Every structure is written in C-alpha cells, then in structure tokens.
Amino acid sequence: MKHTTNHQILIGVFVGLLIGLYIKLNPYAIGTDSIIYVADLIADIFVSSLKMVLIPVIFFSISVGIANLSGHKQSSRIWVLTFSFFFISMALAIILGLGSMNLFEPGRGISLSIFSEQLNNFHLTSIPLSGFIKQFLSSIFVNPFKAMTEGNILGVITFSILVGFAIAKGGKEFFEVKKIFNGLLGITMKIVSWIVKFSPYGVSALIIKLVSQQSPDLFITLSKFIIVIIGMTLFHGIVILPLLLYFFTKINLFILWQGAREAIMTAFATSSSSATIPITLRAVEKNLKVKSDIAGFVIPIGATMNMDGTALYEASAALFIANLSGIDLSIGQQIIVFFTAMIGAIGAPGIPSAGMVTMAMVLQSVGLPLEALAILLPIDRLLDTFRTAVNVEGDIVVSLIVQKLVRKN
C-alpha cells in the first residue's frame, strides 16, 4: 500500500506541474479559472487537515516517546546523539552555502539601484539578536492550551517533553495514563493514514498553485542566485545527507528515497516542515522502521530545530546581499553569519513574518542593509519548497542515524 501511495504522490506532482505550466502559458484559456478554484479548494482542504492533526500528533508522539525513552537504558545517549547530529547536519549545510557563494559570487557586479522599486516599497521592523533570543525563550514557556490554539510549536514541544518526563517518573502510578496516551497516539496516526490517502490530490493541487502563480519578475536578474541556491540545496539533500546516513548506517540513497519520498514530496508542496510532521512520522515508522519512541522524539523536535535547507539559505542570502552591496565579508564576519544563521534557522513561532525577521537578524549581525530583503521576496516561495524538502529529509536522516547508533550499544 505504501508503494501505491508513493507512486500516486509522484504522479500528482507531475500532473500538477503540467497543469500549472498550462495555466501559466494560457492564463485566459476556457476553464482556467475553474481549475484554479478547484486546485485552491483541494489544497486548502489538504493543508487544513494536516494542521488539524498537527498538535495532537506532536503532543502525543513526544509525550509517549519521552516516557518510553526515559525507561530506555540509553535515553541520555539518544538525546546527545539527536542534538549532536542536528548541529552537524546544519553546520554542513551552512558551510556548503557559504562556500558556494564565495565560489560563484552571484550578485557581484549588480547594483542595488536596479531594485529601487522593490527597496522603496519594503518596510520591515527589525529585531536585534538579544531581542530575538528573548522572544524565542518566551515562546517556549507558555500556557500549553494557548500554545496549542495559536500553533506555537515550540511551546507545545516543551510542554510535551515535561508531560513525558512526568509520566516516566511516575512509574506505576501513571501507567494507565501512559496506556491512554498510547491509544490516543494510535487513533491520531490512524487519522493521519486517511489524510495520506488524500495526499496525492493535495500535493498536486499545491503544485498547480505554485507553478501557475509564480511571478517571473526579477527571475532573470536573480537567476544565478536562484540556480546556486537550488543547486546547493539539492546537493546537500542528494549527496551530503545520504553520505552522512550511509557512513553511519549503510543505508543508501535509494532506500532512503523509497521510504521517505511521500514526506519529502509533501514538504516540497506545503513548504512547511511542521505541517508535514504527521506524514513524516508515518513514513519514518512504517516505511523506514524507526522505532516509535525514537521517531516520536526526533521528528517533531527536528521539524522546529533542525533546519538544514533554511540554514543554508539564510547564510547564502547574507553573502548574496553583501555582493549586491559591494561589501566583502571577512572570514570573521562569515563566522558570525555561520552562527547567526544557525540560530535564525531554528525559528521562533509566534513572531509575524518569522522567516524575514530571522533573515534580518543574520543581516544585522554583519551590518548589511535590511532593505535588500525586498529583493528576495518574489523568489522566496520557489526557494522555500526546496529548502523545506531538505529540512524534512534532514530530520529523517537523523532519526535513522540515532536508531542505528543506539542499537550498536
């Protein structure tokens, strides 16, 4: 059944591409408005259904996962391995991004003045690193019910971890609670399996929207930057992450793709690591045979904290804007970009336009003009699809590595 769904999602992607291109090339053809309306409707239903189960999946999977891990003789090792590989994979992504920008130098020789219209119409309230960290921490310790209703993923994760520890420490006293949580997690994942059956249509509709609505403005001028970013993001996803996985687990790219493609394709279409969590968990547990306690811990936390594609993009974009501004960043400044991009990639739910705010923080750290972010807005939606797919792949790779290393001991 899993292979059937995987193939249907692939077919959905290609159908979406073809229909999207047809609408783009024939915007006034008969029936175009109806196709766009239906695609928009299906896409909204799909994304809304993912959001519907997102909070229950995060809460129950982490709570149950932590409760089980706490009884595991190597629970502390699992924590250390998880966060160590989060850091390693993001560090590799940032190094790749910085290296490629230094090598290809997109933006060099282009004047910011040609983007005057975009720059004049752009306004952003910036936030310093200290303020960002304060807001980030304040979004962690919040009323759990408020966090759930507002979609504050970090707040939900924090509360879920505490509940999981409480269940584990309670032992026999909370045995029935643990049993109920396991049952509720099973019910939630059953609902996810129904959503997965609908996913080929949802993914196809999202691709139609993406292709048909993308504006060609600035694409030619920014083509070198777009090609470098997409190329390096794909290189990280097709070469670096699979090599890291193979080195520690001997699992090759083909096996990874077979098991993970429904999650990666959904991430590509939705541009949301968080919204993809239910499908990622199902793919990791059912297809790649990662134990539910490890998957339930690594995947939801990774969707918020392990952002390879985003880290690569934010570091690269900083150097791109430096090139446009005629500024040569020193090695020391690029090291600052490295660490700031890693902090920014973690994100801060609850901040309006969080992606732009974190990107602004990276630029501020080395004194680059914030107004230049306006240049990236027209192409951000396209690039976001690729970096989100790699974000999700990174979570899947880490879960497989952690399970393998834990089994060795």
GROMACS .gro file of C-alpha atoms in nm:
model
  409
    1MET     CA    1   0.000   0.000   0.000
    2LYS     CA    2   0.284   0.238   0.087
    3HIS     CA    3   0.436   0.198  -0.261
    4THR     CA    4   0.099   0.274  -0.421
    5THR     CA    5   0.066   0.597  -0.223
    6ASN     CA    6   0.426   0.693  -0.304
    7HIS     CA    7   0.370   0.641  -0.675
    8GLN     CA    8   0.042   0.831  -0.663
    9ILE     CA    9   0.216   1.129  -0.499
   10LEU     CA   10   0.484   1.129  -0.771
   11ILE     CA   11   0.214   1.118  -1.038
   12GLY     CA   12   0.034   1.401  -0.857
   13VAL     CA   13   0.350   1.614  -0.866
   14PHE     CA   14   0.395   1.566  -1.242
   15VAL     CA   15   0.027   1.627  -1.315
   16GLY     CA   16   0.041   1.943  -1.102
   17LEU     CA   17   0.349   2.063  -1.292
   18LEU     CA   18   0.184   2.008  -1.630
   19ILE     CA   19  -0.144   2.175  -1.534
   20GLY     CA   20   0.038   2.463  -1.365
   21LEU     CA   21   0.254   2.524  -1.672
   22TYR     CA   22  -0.053   2.509  -1.898
   23ILE     CA   23  -0.228   2.775  -1.686
   24LYS     CA   24   0.087   2.988  -1.680
   25LEU     CA   25   0.119   2.976  -2.060
   26ASN     CA   26  -0.256   3.007  -2.127
   27PRO     CA   27  -0.394   3.228  -1.848
   28TYR     CA   28  -0.706   3.324  -2.040
   29ALA     CA   29  -0.798   2.979  -2.174
   30ILE     CA   30  -1.150   2.849  -2.118
   31GLY     CA   31  -1.182   2.668  -1.784
   32THR     CA   32  -0.862   2.813  -1.634
   33ASP     CA   33  -1.045   2.997  -1.355
   34SER     CA   34  -1.236   2.681  -1.265
   35ILE     CA   35  -0.915   2.475  -1.249
   36ILE     CA   36  -0.750   2.734  -1.023
   37TYR     CA   37  -1.059   2.745  -0.800
   38VAL     CA   38  -1.074   2.364  -0.762
   39ALA     CA   39  -0.696   2.341  -0.703
   40ASP     CA   40  -0.718   2.613  -0.440
   41LEU     CA   41  -1.007   2.432  -0.269
   42ILE     CA   42  -0.831   2.094  -0.265
   43ALA     CA   43  -0.503   2.250  -0.147
   44ASP     CA   44  -0.681   2.428   0.140
   45ILE     CA   45  -0.855   2.108   0.249
   46PHE     CA   46  -0.526   1.915   0.243
   47VAL     CA   47  -0.323   2.174   0.435
   48SER     CA   48  -0.607   2.231   0.684
   49SER     CA   49  -0.633   1.857   0.750
   50LEU     CA   50  -0.259   1.841   0.821
   51LYS     CA   51  -0.288   2.135   1.059
   52MET     CA   52  -0.588   1.968   1.226
   53VAL     CA   53  -0.383   1.666   1.337
   54LEU     CA   54  -0.052   1.852   1.383
   55ILE     CA   55  -0.086   1.948   1.751
   56PRO     CA   56  -0.227   1.608   1.864
   57VAL     CA   57   0.049   1.425   1.676
   58ILE     CA   58   0.323   1.643   1.830
   59PHE     CA   59   0.179   1.625   2.181
   60PHE     CA   60   0.112   1.251   2.197
   61SER     CA   61   0.416   1.136   1.997
   62ILE     CA   62   0.663   1.338   2.208
   63SER     CA   63   0.492   1.257   2.539
   64VAL     CA   64   0.482   0.885   2.464
   65GLY     CA   65   0.830   0.893   2.308
   66ILE     CA   66   0.985   1.067   2.612
   67ALA     CA   67   0.802   0.835   2.852
   68ASN     CA   68   0.943   0.534   2.667
   69LEU     CA   69   1.289   0.685   2.622
   70SER     CA   70   1.316   0.765   2.991
   71GLY     CA   71   1.287   0.396   3.064
   72HIS     CA   72   1.547   0.319   2.796
   73LYS     CA   73   1.890   0.237   2.935
   74GLN     CA   74   2.047   0.473   2.679
   75SER     CA   75   1.799   0.762   2.697
   76SER     CA   76   2.070   1.021   2.768
   77ARG     CA   77   2.270   0.889   2.471
   78ILE     CA   78   1.967   0.931   2.244
   79TRP     CA   79   1.930   1.296   2.349
   80VAL     CA   80   2.300   1.368   2.296
   81LEU     CA   81   2.310   1.194   1.958
   82THR     CA   82   1.997   1.371   1.834
   83PHE     CA   83   2.114   1.723   1.911
   84SER     CA   84   2.471   1.647   1.802
   85PHE     CA   85   2.355   1.539   1.456
   86PHE     CA   86   2.115   1.833   1.435
   87PHE     CA   87   2.419   2.057   1.479
   88ILE     CA   88   2.638   1.855   1.241
   89SER     CA   89   2.385   1.848   0.956
   90MET     CA   90   2.306   2.221   0.986
   91ALA     CA   91   2.676   2.309   1.012
   92LEU     CA   92   2.749   2.113   0.694
   93ALA     CA   93   2.463   2.293   0.518
   94ILE     CA   94   2.586   2.638   0.621
   95ILE     CA   95   2.945   2.560   0.523
   96LEU     CA   96   2.819   2.442   0.183
   97GLY     CA   97   2.615   2.759   0.141
   98LEU     CA   98   2.898   2.993   0.236
   99GLY     CA   99   3.149   2.801   0.024
  100SER     CA  100   2.928   2.804  -0.286
  101MET     CA  101   2.859   3.178  -0.252
  102ASN     CA  102   3.232   3.253  -0.221
  103LEU     CA  103   3.300   3.033  -0.525
  104PHE     CA  104   3.025   3.150  -0.763
  105GLU     CA  105   2.973   3.504  -0.625
  106PRO     CA  106   2.615   3.565  -0.751
  107GLY     CA  107   2.521   3.932  -0.722
  108ARG     CA  108   2.876   4.053  -0.785
  109GLY     CA  109   2.869   4.340  -1.034
  110ILE     CA  110   2.493   4.402  -0.998
  111SER     CA  111   2.392   4.735  -0.846
  112LEU     CA  112   2.122   4.760  -0.581
  113SER     CA  113   1.987   5.064  -0.767
  114ILE     CA  114   1.814   4.844  -1.027
  115PHE     CA  115   1.591   4.715  -0.748
  116SER     CA  116   1.488   5.065  -0.640
  117GLU     CA  117   1.114   4.995  -0.676
  118GLN     CA  118   1.131   4.685  -0.453
  119LEU     CA  119   1.352   4.863  -0.199
  120ASN     CA  120   1.129   5.171  -0.175
  121ASN     CA  121   0.814   4.965  -0.116
  122PHE     CA  122   0.961   4.741   0.151
  123HIS     CA  123   0.934   4.801   0.525
  124LEU     CA  124   1.049   4.567   0.800
  125THR     CA  125   1.061   4.606   1.176
  126SER     CA  126   1.399   4.460   1.265
  127ILE     CA  127   1.488   4.284   1.587
  128PRO     CA  128   1.838   4.252   1.741
  129LEU     CA  129   1.984   3.914   1.833
  130SER     CA  130   1.926   3.974   2.204
  131GLY     CA  131   1.561   4.055   2.140
  132PHE     CA  132   1.521   3.752   1.915
  133ILE     CA  133   1.663   3.518   2.183
  134LYS     CA  134   1.431   3.672   2.444
  135GLN     CA  135   1.125   3.621   2.221
  136PHE     CA  136   1.243   3.272   2.133
  137LEU     CA  137   1.269   3.173   2.500
  138SER     CA  138   0.938   3.337   2.587
  139SER     CA  139   0.767   3.127   2.320
  140ILE     CA  140   0.890   2.808   2.489
  141PHE     CA  141   0.743   2.850   2.837
  142VAL     CA  142   0.383   2.948   2.777
  143ASN     CA  143   0.033   2.832   2.869
  144PRO     CA  144   0.012   2.494   2.689
  145PHE     CA  145  -0.351   2.543   2.586
  146LYS     CA  146  -0.270   2.886   2.446
  147ALA     CA  147   0.028   2.736   2.262
  148MET     CA  148  -0.194   2.465   2.113
  149THR     CA  149  -0.464   2.707   1.995
  150GLU     CA  150  -0.208   2.950   1.849
  151GLY     CA  151   0.001   2.680   1.683
  152ASN     CA  152   0.310   2.766   1.892
  153ILE     CA  153   0.507   2.451   1.809
  154LEU     CA  154   0.795   2.521   2.048
  155GLY     CA  155   0.554   2.579   2.334
  156VAL     CA  156   0.372   2.252   2.260
  157ILE     CA  157   0.703   2.062   2.232
  158THR     CA  158   0.824   2.198   2.568
  159PHE     CA  159   0.502   2.101   2.746
  160SER     CA  160   0.501   1.758   2.575
  161ILE     CA  161   0.856   1.689   2.696
  162LEU     CA  162   0.760   1.781   3.054
  163VAL     CA  163   0.449   1.560   3.040
  164GLY     CA  164   0.656   1.272   2.902
  165PHE     CA  165   0.908   1.304   3.185
  166ALA     CA  166   0.628   1.325   3.443
  167ILE     CA  167   0.470   1.003   3.310
  168ALA     CA  168   0.808   0.828   3.314
  169LYS     CA  169   0.898   0.942   3.664
  170GLY     CA  170   0.553   0.847   3.795
  171GLY     CA  171   0.618   0.483   3.707
  172LYS     CA  172   0.330   0.253   3.801
  173GLU     CA  173   0.128   0.548   3.932
  174PHE     CA  174   0.086   0.683   3.578
  175PHE     CA  175   0.084   0.350   3.394
  176GLU     CA  176  -0.282   0.393   3.295
  177VAL     CA  177  -0.212   0.746   3.170
  178LYS     CA  178   0.069   0.613   2.952
  179LYS     CA  179  -0.162   0.342   2.819
  180ILE     CA  180  -0.430   0.602   2.733
  181PHE     CA  181  -0.172   0.827   2.560
  182ASN     CA  182  -0.052   0.531   2.353
  183GLY     CA  183  -0.410   0.466   2.247
  184LEU     CA  184  -0.471   0.831   2.160
  185LEU     CA  185  -0.149   0.840   1.959
  186GLY     CA  186  -0.267   0.531   1.770
  187ILE     CA  187  -0.601   0.697   1.695
  188THR     CA  188  -0.427   1.013   1.575
  189MET     CA  189  -0.194   0.817   1.346
  190LYS     CA  190  -0.496   0.632   1.205
  191ILE     CA  191  -0.644   0.967   1.105
  192VAL     CA  192  -0.305   1.056   0.951
  193SER     CA  193  -0.323   0.741   0.737
  194TRP     CA  194  -0.656   0.864   0.596
  195ILE     CA  195  -0.502   1.203   0.516
  196VAL     CA  196  -0.210   1.027   0.343
  197LYS     CA  197  -0.458   0.859   0.105
  198PHE     CA  198  -0.578   1.206   0.006
  199SER     CA  199  -0.224   1.348  -0.018
  200PRO     CA  200  -0.164   1.280  -0.393
  201TYR     CA  201  -0.455   1.514  -0.476
  202GLY     CA  202  -0.348   1.774  -0.217
  203VAL     CA  203   0.014   1.773  -0.336
  204SER     CA  204  -0.095   1.802  -0.700
  205ALA     CA  205  -0.321   2.100  -0.616
  206LEU     CA  206  -0.042   2.275  -0.426
  207ILE     CA  207   0.198   2.228  -0.719
  208ILE     CA  208  -0.061   2.374  -0.957
  209LYS     CA  209  -0.087   2.683  -0.735
  210LEU     CA  210   0.290   2.715  -0.703
  211VAL     CA  211   0.365   2.691  -1.074
  212SER     CA  212   0.072   2.897  -1.202
  213GLN     CA  213   0.110   3.183  -0.953
  214GLN     CA  214   0.488   3.232  -0.957
  215SER     CA  215   0.579   3.578  -1.086
  216PRO     CA  216   0.865   3.587  -1.341
  217ASP     CA  217   0.970   3.933  -1.217
  218LEU     CA  218   1.336   3.954  -1.123
  219PHE     CA  219   1.390   3.585  -1.214
  220ILE     CA  220   1.629   3.666  -1.499
  221THR     CA  221   1.827   3.917  -1.292
  222LEU     CA  222   1.842   3.682  -0.995
  223SER     CA  223   1.879   3.364  -1.200
  224LYS     CA  224   2.240   3.297  -1.094
  225PHE     CA  225   2.148   3.323  -0.726
  226ILE     CA  226   1.841   3.102  -0.776
  227ILE     CA  227   2.045   2.838  -0.961
  228VAL     CA  228   2.319   2.838  -0.696
  229ILE     CA  229   2.072   2.808  -0.407
  230ILE     CA  230   1.864   2.533  -0.566
  231GLY     CA  231   2.178   2.353  -0.682
  232MET     CA  232   2.345   2.360  -0.339
  233THR     CA  233   2.022   2.270  -0.158
  234LEU     CA  234   1.978   1.969  -0.386
  235PHE     CA  235   2.348   1.880  -0.345
  236HIS     CA  236   2.303   1.879   0.032
  237GLY     CA  237   1.990   1.665   0.001
  238ILE     CA  238   2.115   1.423  -0.265
  239VAL     CA  239   2.484   1.394  -0.172
  240ILE     CA  240   2.579   1.521   0.175
  241LEU     CA  241   2.286   1.392   0.382
  242PRO     CA  242   2.282   1.049   0.210
  243LEU     CA  243   2.662   1.020   0.258
  244LEU     CA  244   2.624   1.107   0.626
  245LEU     CA  245   2.347   0.846   0.652
  246TYR     CA  246   2.545   0.579   0.466
  247PHE     CA  247   2.859   0.638   0.673
  248PHE     CA  248   2.678   0.562   0.998
  249THR     CA  249   2.405   0.319   0.888
  250LYS     CA  250   2.499   0.175   0.544
  251ILE     CA  251   2.152   0.280   0.423
  252ASN     CA  252   2.182   0.409   0.067
  253LEU     CA  253   2.006   0.694  -0.112
  254PHE     CA  254   1.767   0.461  -0.296
  255ILE     CA  255   1.636   0.303   0.027
  256LEU     CA  256   1.606   0.647   0.187
  257TRP     CA  257   1.409   0.782  -0.111
  258GLN     CA  258   1.181   0.479  -0.124
  259GLY     CA  259   1.086   0.519   0.240
  260ALA     CA  260   1.084   0.897   0.270
  261ARG     CA  261   0.955   1.032  -0.060
  262GLU     CA  262   0.591   1.081   0.047
  263ALA     CA  263   0.713   1.302   0.333
  264ILE     CA  264   0.969   1.486   0.116
  265MET     CA  265   0.715   1.547  -0.162
  266THR     CA  266   0.458   1.673   0.087
  267ALA     CA  267   0.718   1.905   0.241
  268PHE     CA  268   0.805   2.036  -0.106
  269ALA     CA  269   0.440   2.108  -0.183
  270THR     CA  270   0.339   2.258   0.153
  271SER     CA  271   0.668   2.443   0.227
  272SER     CA  272   0.611   2.358   0.594
  273SER     CA  273   0.821   2.117   0.800
  274SER     CA  274   0.571   2.143   1.086
  275ALA     CA  275   0.263   2.072   0.876
  276THR     CA  276   0.442   1.769   0.730
  277ILE     CA  277   0.517   1.614   1.074
  278PRO     CA  278   0.222   1.369   1.067
  279ILE     CA  279   0.322   1.229   0.728
  280THR     CA  280   0.695   1.232   0.814
  281LEU     CA  281   0.629   1.031   1.132
  282ARG     CA  282   0.422   0.778   0.942
  283ALA     CA  283   0.687   0.742   0.670
  284VAL     CA  284   0.971   0.702   0.920
  285GLU     CA  285   0.790   0.446   1.135
  286LYS     CA  286   0.606   0.245   0.869
  287ASN     CA  287   0.848   0.261   0.575
  288LEU     CA  288   1.191   0.303   0.735
  289LYS     CA  289   1.115   0.103   1.052
  290VAL     CA  290   1.238   0.359   1.304
  291LYS     CA  291   1.104   0.277   1.650
  292SER     CA  292   0.812   0.496   1.751
  293ASP     CA  293   0.979   0.626   2.069
  294ILE     CA  294   1.285   0.750   1.875
  295ALA     CA  295   1.079   0.881   1.580
  296GLY     CA  296   0.830   1.048   1.815
  297PHE     CA  297   1.116   1.234   1.980
  298VAL     CA  298   1.342   1.322   1.684
  299ILE     CA  299   1.089   1.417   1.413
  300PRO     CA  300   0.870   1.677   1.594
  301ILE     CA  301   1.170   1.844   1.761
  302GLY     CA  302   1.369   1.829   1.436
  303ALA     CA  303   1.087   2.000   1.246
  304THR     CA  304   1.145   2.305   1.465
  305MET     CA  305   1.515   2.289   1.547
  306ASN     CA  306   1.686   2.103   1.259
  307MET     CA  307   1.662   2.324   0.950
  308ASP     CA  308   1.939   2.235   0.705
  309GLY     CA  309   1.781   2.398   0.400
  310THR     CA  310   1.686   2.713   0.589
  311ALA     CA  311   2.031   2.748   0.747
  312LEU     CA  312   2.197   2.709   0.405
  313TYR     CA  313   1.964   2.968   0.252
  314GLU     CA  314   1.998   3.233   0.524
  315ALA     CA  315   2.379   3.214   0.522
  316SER     CA  316   2.390   3.222   0.141
  317ALA     CA  317   2.143   3.510   0.119
  318ALA     CA  318   2.359   3.717   0.354
  319LEU     CA  319   2.660   3.679   0.123
  320PHE     CA  320   2.441   3.746  -0.182
  321ILE     CA  321   2.321   4.075  -0.036
  322ALA     CA  322   2.680   4.161   0.060
  323ASN     CA  323   2.779   4.106  -0.306
  324LEU     CA  324   2.491   4.327  -0.426
  325SER     CA  325   2.602   4.596  -0.181
  326GLY     CA  326   2.965   4.574  -0.292
  327ILE     CA  327   3.075   4.459   0.055
  328ASP     CA  328   3.340   4.190   0.107
  329LEU     CA  329   3.270   3.999   0.427
  330SER     CA  330   3.583   3.889   0.612
  331ILE     CA  331   3.635   3.538   0.745
  332GLY     CA  332   3.544   3.666   1.091
  333GLN     CA  333   3.220   3.817   0.964
  334GLN     CA  334   3.134   3.495   0.781
  335ILE     CA  335   3.186   3.303   1.105
  336ILE     CA  336   2.937   3.541   1.267
  337VAL     CA  337   2.696   3.468   0.978
  338PHE     CA  338   2.753   3.094   1.038
  339PHE     CA  339   2.637   3.102   1.400
  340THR     CA  340   2.364   3.362   1.349
  341ALA     CA  341   2.219   3.165   1.057
  342MET     CA  342   2.212   2.853   1.273
  343ILE     CA  343   2.024   3.038   1.549
  344GLY     CA  344   1.792   3.200   1.295
  345ALA     CA  345   1.718   2.869   1.122
  346ILE     CA  346   1.571   2.732   1.443
  347GLY     CA  347   1.298   2.993   1.406
  348ALA     CA  348   1.062   3.148   1.656
  349PRO     CA  349   0.690   3.062   1.622
  350GLY     CA  350   0.463   3.349   1.720
  351ILE     CA  351   0.670   3.623   1.553
  352PRO     CA  352   0.490   3.768   1.246
  353SER     CA  353   0.685   3.703   0.925
  354ALA     CA  354   0.929   3.489   1.124
  355GLY     CA  355   1.137   3.400   0.817
  356MET     CA  356   1.201   3.763   0.731
  357VAL     CA  357   1.272   3.850   1.094
  358THR     CA  358   1.535   3.578   1.132
  359MET     CA  359   1.687   3.669   0.796
  360ALA     CA  360   1.702   4.031   0.911
  361MET     CA  361   1.883   3.918   1.225
  362VAL     CA  362   2.152   3.748   1.012
  363LEU     CA  363   2.200   4.065   0.803
  364GLN     CA  364   2.213   4.284   1.113
  365SER     CA  365   2.488   4.073   1.266
  366VAL     CA  366   2.733   4.191   0.997
  367GLY     CA  367   2.586   4.533   0.920
  368LEU     CA  368   2.416   4.455   0.586
  369PRO     CA  369   2.117   4.665   0.463
  370LEU     CA  370   1.784   4.518   0.574
  371GLU     CA  371   1.601   4.681   0.281
  372ALA     CA  372   1.773   4.437   0.045
  373LEU     CA  373   1.542   4.165   0.179
  374ALA     CA  374   1.276   4.308  -0.055
  375ILE     CA  375   1.473   4.163  -0.347
  376LEU     CA  376   1.431   3.811  -0.210
  377LEU     CA  377   1.053   3.825  -0.158
  378PRO     CA  378   0.946   3.749  -0.520
  379ILE     CA  379   1.162   3.434  -0.532
  380ASP     CA  380   1.120   3.319  -0.172
  381ARG     CA  381   0.817   3.094  -0.234
  382LEU     CA  382   1.002   2.898  -0.503
  383LEU     CA  383   1.319   2.852  -0.295
  384ASP     CA  384   1.115   2.767   0.016
  385THR     CA  385   0.985   2.448  -0.148
  386PHE     CA  386   1.336   2.309  -0.194
  387ARG     CA  387   1.473   2.407   0.146
  388THR     CA  388   1.167   2.266   0.328
  389ALA     CA  389   1.207   1.932   0.150
  390VAL     CA  390   1.571   1.918   0.264
  391ASN     CA  391   1.471   2.026   0.617
  392VAL     CA  392   1.242   1.724   0.642
  393GLU     CA  393   1.498   1.491   0.484
  394GLY     CA  394   1.749   1.604   0.748
  395ASP     CA  395   1.508   1.505   1.029
  396ILE     CA  396   1.454   1.164   0.871
  397VAL     CA  397   1.829   1.105   0.830
  398VAL     CA  398   1.900   1.197   1.193
  399SER     CA  399   1.627   0.961   1.321
  400LEU     CA  400   1.782   0.672   1.123
  401ILE     CA  401   2.134   0.751   1.244
  402VAL     CA  402   2.026   0.780   1.608
  403GLN     CA  403   1.844   0.447   1.595
  404LYS     CA  404   2.145   0.274   1.436
  405LEU     CA  405   2.398   0.412   1.686
  406VAL     CA  406   2.174   0.329   1.982
  407ARG     CA  407   2.134  -0.031   1.863
  408LYS     CA  408   2.512  -0.073   1.839
  409ASN     CA  409   2.549  -0.038   2.214
   0.00000   0.00000   0.00000
